[in-house]
Coordinates of C-alpha atoms in Angstrom, one line a residue:
X1 CA 68.1 261.4 185.7
X2 CA 71.6 263.2 184.3
X3 CA 73.8 261.7 181.7
X4 CA 76.3 260.0 184.3
X5 CA 73.5 258.5 186.1
X6 CA 72.0 257.1 183.2
X7 CA 75.2 255.5 182.2
X8 CA 75.6 253.9 185.2
X9 CA 72.4 252.7 185.4
X10 CA 72.8 250.9 181.7
X11 CA 76.3 249.5 182.9
X12 CA 74.4 247.6 185.8
X13 CA 71.8 246.4 183.7
X14 CA 74.2 245.0 181.3
X15 CA 76.0 243.3 184.5
X16 CA 72.6 242.1 185.7
X17 CA 71.7 240.5 182.2
X18 CA 75.2 238.4 182.5
X19 CA 74.8 237.4 185.7
X20 CA 71.2 236.1 185.2
X21 CA 72.9 234.0 182.6
X22 CA 75.4 232.6 184.6
X23 CA 72.8 231.8 187.1
X24 CA 70.4 230.1 184.8
X25 CA 73.4 228.2 183.1
X26 CA 75.0 227.3 186.2
X27 CA 74.4 223.2 186.7
X28 CA 70.9 224.1 184.7
X29 CA 69.5 222.4 181.4
X30 CA 71.3 221.1 178.3
X31 CA 71.0 223.7 175.6
X32 CA 71.2 222.5 172.2
X33 CA 73.2 224.4 169.4
X34 CA 70.1 225.9 167.8
X35 CA 69.2 227.3 171.0
X36 CA 72.3 228.5 171.8
X37 CA 73.3 229.9 168.4
X38 CA 70.9 233.2 168.5
X39 CA 72.2 233.6 172.5
X40 CA 76.0 233.7 171.0
X41 CA 75.1 236.1 168.1
X42 CA 73.5 238.4 170.6
X43 CA 76.5 237.9 172.8
X44 CA 78.6 238.9 170.1
X45 CA 77.1 242.0 169.2
X46 CA 77.1 242.6 173.1
X47 CA 81.0 242.0 173.0
X48 CA 81.3 244.9 169.8
X49 CA 79.3 247.1 171.9
X50 CA 81.3 246.7 174.7
X51 CA 84.3 247.5 172.9
X52 CA 83.0 250.4 171.3
X53 CA 81.6 251.7 174.8
X54 CA 85.0 251.6 176.4
X55 CA 86.6 253.1 173.6
X56 CA 84.2 256.1 174.0
X57 CA 84.3 256.2 177.9
X58 CA 88.1 256.4 177.4
X59 CA 87.6 259.4 175.2
X60 CA 85.3 260.8 177.6
X61 CA 87.6 260.1 180.5
X62 CA 90.5 262.4 178.7
X63 CA 87.9 265.0 177.8
X64 CA 87.2 265.2 181.6
X65 CA 90.7 266.9 182.1
X66 CA 89.7 269.8 180.2
X67 CA 85.8 269.9 181.6
X68 CA 86.5 269.5 185.3
X69 CA 88.9 270.9 188.1
X70 CA 90.3 267.0 188.2
X71 CA 92.7 266.1 191.0
X72 CA 94.5 263.2 192.7
X73 CA 93.8 262.6 196.3
X74 CA 97.5 261.6 196.6
X75 CA 98.4 265.2 194.9
X76 CA 99.7 263.0 192.2
X77 CA 99.0 264.2 188.5
X78 CA 95.5 263.4 186.9
X79 CA 96.9 263.3 183.4
X80 CA 99.1 260.4 184.0
X81 CA 96.1 258.4 185.9
X82 CA 94.0 259.2 182.7
X83 CA 96.5 258.2 180.3
X84 CA 97.2 254.9 182.0
X85 CA 93.7 254.5 182.6
X86 CA 93.2 255.1 178.9
X87 CA 95.8 252.2 177.9
X88 CA 93.7 249.7 180.2
X89 CA 90.9 250.6 178.2
X90 CA 92.4 250.3 175.1
X91 CA 93.6 247.1 175.9
X92 CA 90.1 245.9 177.0
X93 CA 88.8 247.0 173.5
X94 CA 90.9 244.6 171.7
X95 CA 89.9 242.1 173.9
X96 CA 86.3 242.7 173.6
X97 CA 86.5 242.5 170.1
X98 CA 88.3 239.4 170.1
X99 CA 85.6 238.0 172.2
X100 CA 83.2 239.0 169.3
X101 CA 85.4 237.2 166.9
X102 CA 85.6 234.2 169.1
X103 CA 81.7 234.1 169.5
X104 CA 81.0 234.4 165.9
X105 CA 83.6 231.6 165.0
X106 CA 81.7 229.1 167.6
X107 CA 78.4 230.5 166.2
X108 CA 79.4 229.2 162.6
X109 CA 80.9 226.4 164.1
X110 CA 77.2 225.0 165.5
X111 CA 75.2 226.5 162.5
X112 CA 74.8 223.0 161.0
X113 CA 73.5 221.2 164.1
X114 CA 69.9 220.2 164.8
X115 CA 68.3 218.3 167.1
X116 CA 65.4 215.9 168.1
X117 CA 63.0 216.6 171.0
X118 CA 64.4 214.6 174.3
X119 CA 60.8 213.1 174.5
X120 CA 60.8 211.7 171.0
X121 CA 64.8 210.1 172.0
X122 CA 63.3 208.6 175.2
X123 CA 60.3 206.9 173.4
X124 CA 62.7 205.6 171.0
X125 CA 64.7 204.4 173.6
X126 CA 61.8 202.3 175.0

């Protein structure tokens, strides 16, 4: 498998992982802070990783202009579309980094929470 195919496969794996979280949490179980805490850490790290990946992918896109015979189907200048895409990717990097910061803040906010097992709470109510 070449590098391009591996990159696509990894992006697909990341997409499937987030989708799995979405499916498991849609009208799913409650998640107490001590359980959520490590998830927020992982998602924060993923956000920073996404920022780095987007920056590197933008750089790779720019490099492609010098290594491939790139053209626009409509006859336009591929340098213009790469420049425009690079601006969009740079903005996405800013937002991915901000997402990481916000997830870290949420994690810090819930760091002091604990909980008692629901079975214990149910027994105390009886």
